[in-house]
Amino acid sequence: MMELLWLLLPVAAASGWWAAKRSDARQDVTLAERTPGYFSGLNYLLNEQPDKAIDVFIKMLEVDSDTVETHLALGNLFRRRGEVDRAIRIHQNLIARPTLNREQRAQALLELGQDYMKAGLLDRAESLFTELGEMNMFQSQALGNLLTIYQEEKDWDKCLQIAKRLEQLTNRSLRKECAHFYCELAEEAQFRKDLNKASQLLKKAQIADEGCVRATILQGEIEVLNGANKNALRTFRQVERQDPSYLSEVLPAIIDCHMALGQRAELIKYLHQLHQKHHTVSCVLALTGFIQKDEDDAAAIQFLANFLHEHPNLAGLDRMVELSLKSGKGDAQESLGILQQILQKLMEKRPAYQCLSCGFTAKTLHWHCPSCKTWGSIKPLQEVDEN
C-alpha cells in the first residue's frame, strides 16, 4: 500500500498544481478550496482505496497538450508494476478525450495495445496495432508488437509478412527469424505428411539463412523418411560446417545412415575426424562402442580414460564405469555400481541445453527460447574443447 502511495503522490501533487494554476479564484484562496479533490484522493489512498484515488486524480488532471505525458507515464508505471487493469483504465480514459491531436491519440493507442498484450488480450492488441499501421503512426513499434503477437498465436504466414515489412521499414535483418518461421511451416506440412511442401519450405528457410541448422536437420529427416539415406547423410554432415555444437543432435542419424548404406568403415573414419577436430563427447561415446566391439572392453576403457584425462565429462565417466562393472568383482563391483547410480542422478539434474542469450536451461531443445524469445539461441551443453 505504501508503495502505491508513493507512486501516486507525485500525480496528486501535479493534479493539485494544475487545478490551482487554471483556477480563476483569488490568489488568497486556500489550497484546500482550490483543490478539494487533492485531499479526497489522498484520503482514498490512506484508506486503501487506490481505484477511487486514481479516478479522482484522473478527473483533476485535465487532459490537454500539457498533461498527456503525465497520463501516459502513470499508465506505464502501472503496467510495469503488473497492475494492467489500472493501466488500461488510464489509457482508455486518455483515448476517450476529444482534445487529443493525431500524434497523441496514436501514442495512447500504442500504450493501450501494450496493456492488452500484457493482459493476454491479443485480439484487442492486434486491432490497435493494425489501426496504427493504417494511420502510418509508430509503425515500427506497432509492427514489432504484431510480430510478437503472431508468434504467440503461431500464425507463421503472418509472421513472415510482418517480418518483411519490418525489414523494409527499419533496415534491420530478420533473416534468421524468417528461416525459423519457414521451418515452423515445414514442420506443420511434415505433420500433414506433405513432404514435398515441407521440402519447398525448407529451401526457402535455407535461402533466408544459409546457416540455419534447424532447416538442415529437418531436411535430412525428410530425406530419411523418403528412403534417400545417401542424400540424408550428405545433408546431416552439413551441420558440422554450420555449427559444430549441434553435432550431437545429428550424430545418431549420421550413424544410422552410414550403417544402412553398409559404410561401417567410412563411419568410423568420419567419427575419428570429428573427434580430432571437435573433441565432442557424443563422438567419443560412439567410437567407444565400436572399439568395444572390434577389440575388447579394456581397449574401450583405455580410449575413454585418455579422453577423460584431458576432457572430464560425466557422460564419459558413466560409460567408463559401465564398462568397468563387467570386469569388477566383489566389493569393487559393488562400489562401481554405487558410483554409477550417483553419476546418473547427477546427469538427471543437469540441463542438456542452454540459451546463449539469457542463460535459460532446459532438458529438451527449443528453437525459440521460452524466456527471452530469441530464435536459435539455445544450444546443447556439450563441454566441447574449443582449443
Tab-separated table of C-alpha atoms in Angstrom:
chain	number	residue	atom	x	y	z
A	1	MET	CA	0.000	0.000	0.000
A	2	MET	CA	2.792	2.452	0.918
A	3	GLU	CA	4.497	1.706	-2.424
A	4	LEU	CA	1.326	2.699	-4.273
A	5	LEU	CA	1.004	5.808	-2.112
A	6	TRP	CA	4.485	6.988	-3.094
A	7	LEU	CA	3.650	6.209	-6.733
A	8	LEU	CA	0.500	8.350	-6.787
A	9	LEU	CA	1.611	11.232	-4.548
A	10	PRO	CA	3.525	12.984	-7.389
A	11	VAL	CA	0.457	12.614	-9.603
A	12	ALA	CA	-1.719	14.034	-6.864
A	13	ALA	CA	0.661	16.954	-6.432
A	14	ALA	CA	0.681	17.595	-10.163
A	15	SER	CA	-3.080	17.404	-10.208
A	16	GLY	CA	-3.342	19.992	-7.471
A	17	TRP	CA	-0.837	22.259	-9.183
A	18	TRP	CA	-2.666	22.156	-12.496
A	19	ALA	CA	-6.027	22.689	-10.858
A	20	ALA	CA	-4.669	25.653	-8.935
A	21	LYS	CA	-2.990	27.102	-11.994
A	22	ARG	CA	-6.203	27.017	-14.005
A	23	SER	CA	-8.417	28.291	-11.221
A	24	ASP	CA	-9.994	31.726	-11.662
A	25	ALA	CA	-10.284	32.143	-7.931
A	26	ARG	CA	-8.489	34.880	-5.998
A	27	GLN	CA	-4.823	34.383	-5.105
A	28	ASP	CA	-5.578	34.274	-1.367
A	29	VAL	CA	-7.894	31.238	-1.673
A	30	THR	CA	-6.545	28.318	0.345
A	31	LEU	CA	-5.122	25.183	-1.275
A	32	ALA	CA	-7.997	23.125	0.083
A	33	GLU	CA	-10.513	25.449	-1.557
A	34	ARG	CA	-8.603	25.375	-4.839
A	35	THR	CA	-8.088	21.622	-4.981
A	36	PRO	CA	-10.582	19.760	-2.817
A	37	GLY	CA	-10.110	16.675	-4.960
A	38	TYR	CA	-6.436	16.532	-3.947
A	39	PHE	CA	-7.304	15.763	-0.333
A	40	SER	CA	-10.150	13.492	-1.383
A	41	GLY	CA	-7.717	11.439	-3.420
A	42	LEU	CA	-5.222	11.279	-0.561
A	43	ASN	CA	-7.967	10.133	1.755
A	44	TYR	CA	-8.831	7.279	-0.626
A	45	LEU	CA	-5.171	6.267	-0.726
A	46	LEU	CA	-4.805	6.264	3.039
A	47	ASN	CA	-7.956	4.160	3.327
A	48	GLU	CA	-6.551	1.628	0.853
A	49	GLN	CA	-8.963	2.513	-1.949
A	50	PRO	CA	-6.475	3.067	-4.791
A	51	ASP	CA	-9.002	2.660	-7.603
A	52	LYS	CA	-11.122	5.540	-6.274
A	53	ALA	CA	-7.955	7.587	-5.778
A	54	ILE	CA	-6.987	7.022	-9.410
A	55	ASP	CA	-10.439	8.147	-10.572
A	56	VAL	CA	-10.129	11.372	-8.560
A	57	PHE	CA	-6.656	12.215	-9.834
A	58	ILE	CA	-7.585	11.479	-13.452
A	59	LYS	CA	-10.579	13.813	-13.217
A	60	MET	CA	-8.457	16.521	-11.614
A	61	LEU	CA	-5.694	16.216	-14.196
A	62	GLU	CA	-7.366	17.746	-17.217
A	63	VAL	CA	-6.241	16.160	-20.437
A	64	ASP	CA	-4.628	18.692	-22.727
A	65	SER	CA	-1.367	19.077	-24.591
A	66	ASP	CA	0.444	19.763	-21.314
A	67	THR	CA	-0.753	16.747	-19.344
A	68	VAL	CA	-0.937	13.901	-21.857
A	69	GLU	CA	2.597	12.806	-20.998
A	70	THR	CA	1.652	12.644	-17.308
A	71	HIS	CA	-1.245	10.286	-18.075
A	72	LEU	CA	0.971	8.137	-20.286
A	73	ALA	CA	3.686	7.958	-17.621
A	74	LEU	CA	1.180	6.962	-14.958
A	75	GLY	CA	-0.238	4.205	-17.165
A	76	ASN	CA	3.257	2.920	-17.949
A	77	LEU	CA	4.107	2.796	-14.258
A	78	PHE	CA	1.090	0.646	-13.544
A	79	ARG	CA	1.830	-1.683	-16.470
A	80	ARG	CA	5.429	-2.167	-15.339
A	81	ARG	CA	4.167	-2.961	-11.830
A	82	GLY	CA	1.889	-5.636	-13.298
A	83	GLU	CA	-1.293	-3.685	-12.490
A	84	VAL	CA	-2.539	-3.925	-16.041
A	85	ASP	CA	-6.216	-3.257	-15.297
A	86	ARG	CA	-5.332	0.175	-13.919
A	87	ALA	CA	-3.036	0.929	-16.857
A	88	ILE	CA	-5.871	0.037	-19.245
A	89	ARG	CA	-8.298	2.335	-17.421
A	90	ILE	CA	-5.905	5.270	-17.629
A	91	HIS	CA	-5.090	4.795	-21.314
A	92	GLN	CA	-8.743	4.198	-22.242
A	93	ASN	CA	-9.683	7.403	-20.428
A	94	LEU	CA	-6.990	9.223	-22.363
A	95	ILE	CA	-8.157	7.962	-25.773
A	96	ALA	CA	-11.748	8.980	-24.995
A	97	ARG	CA	-10.771	12.646	-24.678
A	98	PRO	CA	-11.614	14.705	-27.800
A	99	THR	CA	-8.804	17.208	-27.151
A	100	LEU	CA	-6.020	14.849	-28.285
A	101	ASN	CA	-4.211	15.603	-31.509
A	102	ARG	CA	-3.400	12.859	-34.011
A	103	GLU	CA	0.043	12.028	-32.629
A	104	GLN	CA	-1.155	11.983	-29.020
A	105	ARG	CA	-4.011	9.649	-29.893
A	106	ALA	CA	-1.619	7.349	-31.750
A	107	GLN	CA	0.722	7.219	-28.774
A	108	ALA	CA	-2.182	6.423	-26.450
A	109	LEU	CA	-3.310	3.645	-28.820
A	110	LEU	CA	0.208	2.197	-28.771
A	111	GLU	CA	0.285	2.195	-24.969
A	112	LEU	CA	-3.176	0.662	-24.695
A	113	GLY	CA	-2.182	-2.041	-27.165
A	114	GLN	CA	0.787	-2.883	-24.984
A	115	ASP	CA	-1.542	-3.009	-21.968
A	116	TYR	CA	-3.743	-5.517	-23.793
A	117	MET	CA	-0.685	-7.615	-24.714
A	118	LYS	CA	0.407	-7.684	-21.087
A	119	ALA	CA	-3.108	-8.778	-20.098
A	120	GLY	CA	-3.143	-11.535	-22.729
A	121	LEU	CA	-5.896	-9.834	-24.753
A	122	LEU	CA	-4.097	-10.420	-28.024
A	123	ASP	CA	-7.083	-9.852	-30.342
A	124	ARG	CA	-7.665	-6.373	-28.924
A	125	ALA	CA	-3.974	-5.556	-29.063
A	126	GLU	CA	-3.753	-6.746	-32.675
A	127	SER	CA	-6.649	-4.487	-33.642
A	128	LEU	CA	-4.995	-1.409	-32.143
A	129	PHE	CA	-1.575	-2.092	-33.698
A	130	THR	CA	-3.225	-2.685	-37.070
A	131	GLU	CA	-5.017	0.660	-36.712
A	132	LEU	CA	-1.685	2.360	-36.038
A	133	GLY	CA	-0.302	0.833	-39.205
A	134	GLU	CA	-3.234	2.242	-41.162
A	135	MET	CA	-2.569	5.644	-39.572
A	136	ASN	CA	1.126	5.426	-40.550
A	137	MET	CA	1.995	6.238	-36.940
A	138	PHE	CA	4.525	4.437	-34.727
A	139	GLN	CA	4.781	1.786	-37.422
A	140	SER	CA	7.994	0.093	-36.284
A	141	GLN	CA	6.707	-0.321	-32.715
A	142	ALA	CA	3.305	-1.482	-33.941
A	143	LEU	CA	4.798	-3.999	-36.365
A	144	GLY	CA	7.216	-5.272	-33.734
A	145	ASN	CA	4.325	-5.898	-31.361
A	146	LEU	CA	2.285	-7.560	-34.111
A	147	LEU	CA	5.225	-9.878	-34.793
A	148	THR	CA	5.257	-10.848	-31.126
A	149	ILE	CA	1.504	-11.483	-31.169
A	150	TYR	CA	1.606	-13.655	-34.288
A	151	GLN	CA	4.455	-15.691	-32.820
A	152	GLU	CA	2.387	-16.276	-29.690
A	153	GLU	CA	-0.539	-17.333	-31.900
A	154	LYS	CA	1.773	-19.456	-34.103
A	155	ASP	CA	0.493	-17.730	-37.233
A	156	TRP	CA	3.720	-18.190	-39.167
A	157	ASP	CA	2.447	-16.844	-42.503
A	158	LYS	CA	1.581	-13.533	-40.860
A	159	CYS	CA	4.929	-13.587	-39.058
A	160	LEU	CA	6.675	-13.742	-42.418
A	161	GLN	CA	4.579	-10.875	-43.796
A	162	ILE	CA	5.247	-8.639	-40.790
A	163	ALA	CA	8.960	-9.520	-40.673
A	164	LYS	CA	9.423	-8.497	-44.313
A	165	ARG	CA	7.603	-5.200	-43.695
A	166	LEU	CA	9.775	-4.555	-40.655
A	167	GLU	CA	12.939	-5.220	-42.642
A	168	GLN	CA	11.890	-2.681	-45.274
A	169	LEU	CA	10.903	-0.117	-42.654
A	170	THR	CA	13.872	-0.413	-40.290
A	171	ASN	CA	16.651	-1.880	-42.468
A	172	ARG	CA	17.133	-4.462	-39.691
A	173	SER	CA	17.798	-8.014	-40.837
A	174	LEU	CA	15.282	-10.613	-39.712
A	175	ARG	CA	16.640	-13.373	-41.934
A	176	LYS	CA	17.284	-15.738	-39.031
A	177	GLU	CA	13.752	-15.249	-37.699
A	178	CYS	CA	12.237	-15.770	-41.161
A	179	ALA	CA	14.182	-19.008	-41.576
A	180	HIS	CA	12.633	-20.343	-38.383
A	181	PHE	CA	9.153	-19.233	-39.486
A	182	TYR	CA	9.620	-21.299	-42.663
A	183	CYS	CA	10.816	-24.221	-40.510
A	184	GLU	CA	7.684	-23.986	-38.395
A	185	LEU	CA	5.550	-24.135	-41.531
A	186	ALA	CA	7.644	-27.057	-42.792
A	187	GLU	CA	7.041	-28.985	-39.577
A	188	GLU	CA	3.308	-28.405	-39.952
A	189	ALA	CA	3.474	-29.717	-43.527
A	190	GLN	CA	5.511	-32.731	-42.382
A	191	PHE	CA	2.904	-33.465	-39.718
A	192	ARG	CA	0.283	-33.493	-42.507
A	193	LYS	CA	2.515	-35.973	-44.407
A	194	ASP	CA	3.043	-33.387	-47.168
A	195	LEU	CA	6.790	-33.957	-47.500
A	196	ASN	CA	7.105	-32.161	-50.842
A	197	LYS	CA	5.608	-28.995	-49.378
A	198	ALA	CA	7.857	-29.325	-46.348
A	199	SER	CA	10.962	-29.570	-48.553
A	200	GLN	CA	9.921	-26.495	-50.529
A	201	LEU	CA	9.518	-24.513	-47.312
A	202	LEU	CA	12.898	-25.692	-46.024
A	203	LYS	CA	14.561	-24.482	-49.213
A	204	LYS	CA	13.082	-21.049	-48.522
A	205	ALA	CA	14.421	-21.261	-44.975
A	206	GLN	CA	17.919	-22.005	-46.277
A	207	ILE	CA	17.674	-19.131	-48.753
A	208	ALA	CA	16.672	-16.816	-45.911
A	209	ASP	CA	19.535	-18.043	-43.713
A	210	GLU	CA	22.056	-20.491	-45.135
A	211	GLY	CA	23.370	-21.095	-41.606
A	212	CYS	CA	20.033	-22.358	-40.292
A	213	VAL	CA	20.907	-25.673	-38.639
A	214	ARG	CA	17.264	-26.412	-37.937
A	215	ALA	CA	16.383	-26.361	-41.640
A	216	THR	CA	19.270	-28.720	-42.395
A	217	ILE	CA	18.218	-31.200	-39.708
A	218	LEU	CA	14.590	-31.155	-40.846
A	219	GLN	CA	15.601	-31.659	-44.482
A	220	GLY	CA	17.753	-34.628	-43.520
A	221	GLU	CA	14.859	-36.157	-41.585
A	222	ILE	CA	12.582	-35.803	-44.604
A	223	GLU	CA	15.165	-37.495	-46.838
A	224	VAL	CA	15.357	-40.384	-44.367
A	225	LEU	CA	11.564	-40.705	-44.497
A	226	ASN	CA	11.822	-40.818	-48.287
A	227	GLY	CA	14.397	-43.616	-48.059
A	228	ALA	CA	17.159	-41.432	-49.518
A	229	ASN	CA	19.851	-42.285	-46.956
A	230	LYS	CA	22.711	-41.117	-49.153
A	231	ASN	CA	21.172	-37.667	-49.596
A	232	ALA	CA	20.261	-37.562	-45.918
A	233	LEU	CA	23.837	-38.365	-44.931
A	234	ARG	CA	25.149	-35.552	-47.109
A	235	THR	CA	22.601	-33.180	-45.567
A	236	PHE	CA	23.293	-34.133	-41.946
A	237	ARG	CA	27.028	-33.688	-42.460
A	238	GLN	CA	26.426	-30.022	-43.315
A	239	VAL	CA	25.635	-29.363	-39.646
A	240	GLU	CA	29.345	-29.589	-38.791
A	241	ARG	CA	30.063	-26.713	-41.172
A	242	GLN	CA	27.112	-24.650	-39.960
A	243	ASP	CA	27.539	-25.097	-36.193
A	244	PRO	CA	29.530	-27.988	-34.649
A	245	SER	CA	27.810	-27.524	-31.287
A	246	TYR	CA	24.743	-29.249	-32.804
A	247	LEU	CA	26.673	-32.363	-33.869
A	248	SER	CA	25.199	-34.373	-31.018
A	249	GLU	CA	21.728	-33.698	-32.467
A	250	VAL	CA	22.530	-35.340	-35.810
A	251	LEU	CA	25.161	-37.918	-34.893
A	252	PRO	CA	22.665	-40.766	-34.254
A	253	ALA	CA	21.098	-40.110	-37.672
A	254	ILE	CA	24.536	-39.996	-39.326
A	255	ILE	CA	25.404	-43.352	-37.767
A	256	ASP	CA	22.099	-44.867	-38.880
A	257	CYS	CA	22.549	-43.628	-42.471
A	258	HIS	CA	26.102	-44.998	-42.714
A	259	MET	CA	25.016	-48.369	-41.369
A	260	ALA	CA	22.003	-48.505	-43.690
A	261	LEU	CA	24.366	-47.878	-46.607
A	262	GLY	CA	26.824	-50.542	-45.405
A	263	GLN	CA	29.532	-47.956	-44.754
A	264	ARG	CA	30.803	-49.010	-41.329
A	265	ALA	CA	34.495	-48.354	-42.068
A	266	GLU	CA	33.722	-44.938	-43.543
A	267	LEU	CA	31.658	-44.124	-40.452
A	268	ILE	CA	34.471	-44.964	-38.038
A	269	LYS	CA	36.911	-42.884	-40.093
A	270	TYR	CA	34.472	-39.958	-40.066
A	271	LEU	CA	33.965	-40.261	-36.283
A	272	HIS	CA	37.718	-40.135	-35.739
A	273	GLN	CA	37.899	-36.997	-37.884
A	274	LEU	CA	35.160	-35.343	-35.842
A	275	HIS	CA	36.864	-36.386	-32.621
A	276	GLN	CA	40.175	-34.868	-33.666
A	277	LYS	CA	38.553	-31.592	-34.737
A	278	HIS	CA	35.931	-31.015	-32.044
A	279	HIS	CA	36.506	-33.425	-29.128
A	280	THR	CA	32.769	-33.868	-28.664
A	281	VAL	CA	31.583	-36.359	-26.066
A	282	SER	CA	28.978	-37.798	-28.436
A	283	CYS	CA	31.690	-38.770	-30.945
A	284	VAL	CA	33.858	-40.303	-28.237
A	285	LEU	CA	30.994	-42.410	-26.889
A	286	ALA	CA	30.150	-43.626	-30.403
A	287	LEU	CA	33.784	-44.555	-31.048
A	288	THR	CA	33.957	-46.304	-27.675
A	289	GLY	CA	31.143	-48.592	-28.779
A	290	PHE	CA	32.960	-49.562	-31.976
A	291	ILE	CA	36.273	-50.122	-30.151
A	292	GLN	CA	34.482	-52.356	-27.648
A	293	LYS	CA	33.017	-54.469	-30.467
A	294	ASP	CA	36.169	-54.577	-32.627
A	295	GLU	CA	38.682	-55.059	-29.786
A	296	ASP	CA	37.558	-55.531	-26.184
A	297	ASP	CA	36.314	-53.759	-23.053
A	298	ALA	CA	39.856	-52.972	-21.891
A	299	ALA	CA	40.678	-51.112	-25.109
A	300	ALA	CA	37.417	-49.181	-24.902
A	301	ILE	CA	38.126	-48.234	-21.275
A	302	GLN	CA	41.635	-47.085	-22.161
A	303	PHE	CA	40.326	-44.951	-25.031
A	304	LEU	CA	37.758	-43.343	-22.742
A	305	ALA	CA	40.305	-42.813	-19.970
A	306	ASN	CA	42.641	-40.973	-22.338
A	307	PHE	CA	39.798	-38.684	-23.390
A	308	LEU	CA	38.532	-38.039	-19.860
A	309	HIS	CA	42.017	-37.200	-18.644
A	310	GLU	CA	42.009	-34.183	-20.976
A	311	HIS	CA	38.245	-33.534	-21.085
A	312	PRO	CA	36.483	-34.535	-17.834
A	313	ASN	CA	32.844	-35.350	-18.514
A	314	LEU	CA	30.027	-37.001	-16.566
A	315	ALA	CA	28.581	-38.922	-19.514
A	316	GLY	CA	32.010	-40.273	-20.438
A	317	LEU	CA	32.748	-41.237	-16.841
A	318	ASP	CA	29.395	-43.010	-16.567
A	319	ARG	CA	30.200	-45.047	-19.681
A	320	MET	CA	33.630	-45.977	-18.336
A	321	VAL	CA	32.100	-47.137	-15.036
A	322	GLU	CA	29.567	-49.197	-17.009
A	323	LEU	CA	32.372	-50.928	-18.910
A	324	SER	CA	34.408	-51.446	-15.739
A	325	LEU	CA	31.467	-53.126	-14.000
A	326	LYS	CA	31.775	-56.089	-16.359
A	327	SER	CA	35.232	-56.967	-15.086
A	328	GLY	CA	34.764	-55.841	-11.487
A	329	LYS	CA	34.367	-58.376	-8.696
A	330	GLY	CA	33.183	-58.380	-5.099
A	331	ASP	CA	33.448	-55.074	-3.228
A	332	ALA	CA	34.922	-53.322	-6.257
A	333	GLN	CA	31.896	-54.175	-8.376
A	334	GLU	CA	29.535	-53.034	-5.629
A	335	SER	CA	31.403	-49.724	-5.287
A	336	LEU	CA	31.317	-49.174	-9.031
A	337	GLY	CA	27.569	-49.829	-9.021
A	338	ILE	CA	27.057	-47.197	-6.339
A	339	LEU	CA	29.257	-44.756	-8.256
A	340	GLN	CA	27.232	-45.285	-11.422
A	341	GLN	CA	23.976	-44.599	-9.579
A	342	ILE	CA	25.415	-41.335	-8.249
A	343	LEU	CA	26.643	-40.315	-11.691
A	344	GLN	CA	23.262	-40.996	-13.266
A	345	LYS	CA	21.500	-38.900	-10.618
A	346	LEU	CA	23.929	-36.058	-11.271
A	347	MET	CA	23.262	-36.277	-15.004
A	348	GLU	CA	19.496	-36.312	-14.464
A	349	LYS	CA	19.700	-32.994	-12.599
A	350	ARG	CA	21.991	-31.407	-15.156
A	351	PRO	CA	20.337	-29.461	-18.024
A	352	ALA	CA	21.148	-30.565	-21.544
A	353	TYR	CA	20.636	-27.223	-23.295
A	354	GLN	CA	21.246	-23.556	-22.544
A	355	CYS	CA	20.281	-20.264	-24.185
A	356	LEU	CA	23.350	-18.229	-25.068
A	357	SER	CA	21.263	-15.059	-24.946
A	358	CYS	CA	19.653	-15.205	-21.493
A	359	GLY	CA	21.033	-18.330	-19.807
A	360	PHE	CA	17.740	-20.272	-19.809
A	361	THR	CA	18.352	-24.021	-19.376
A	362	ALA	CA	16.232	-26.980	-20.442
A	363	LYS	CA	16.200	-30.740	-20.788
A	364	THR	CA	14.985	-30.608	-24.394
A	365	LEU	CA	15.936	-28.459	-27.368
A	366	HIS	CA	13.795	-25.377	-28.007
A	367	TRP	CA	14.432	-23.452	-31.210
A	368	HIS	CA	12.563	-20.461	-29.732
A	369	CYS	CA	13.772	-19.581	-26.233
A	370	PRO	CA	10.775	-19.606	-23.842
A	371	SER	CA	12.486	-16.990	-21.682
A	372	CYS	CA	13.966	-14.275	-23.929
A	373	LYS	CA	12.036	-15.239	-27.113
A	374	THR	CA	15.211	-15.376	-29.202
A	375	TRP	CA	15.334	-17.773	-32.156
A	376	GLY	CA	18.172	-20.296	-32.479
A	377	SER	CA	19.967	-19.217	-29.301
A	378	ILE	CA	19.571	-22.478	-27.334
A	379	LYS	CA	22.393	-24.954	-27.869
A	380	PRO	CA	23.459	-28.328	-26.465
A	381	LEU	CA	25.714	-28.258	-23.418
A	382	GLN	CA	28.458	-30.338	-24.972
A	383	GLU	CA	31.511	-29.468	-22.880
A	384	VAL	CA	33.420	-29.078	-26.137
A	385	ASP	CA	37.121	-28.240	-26.021
A	386	GLU	CA	37.440	-25.260	-28.363
A	387	ASN	CA	41.253	-25.342	-28.446
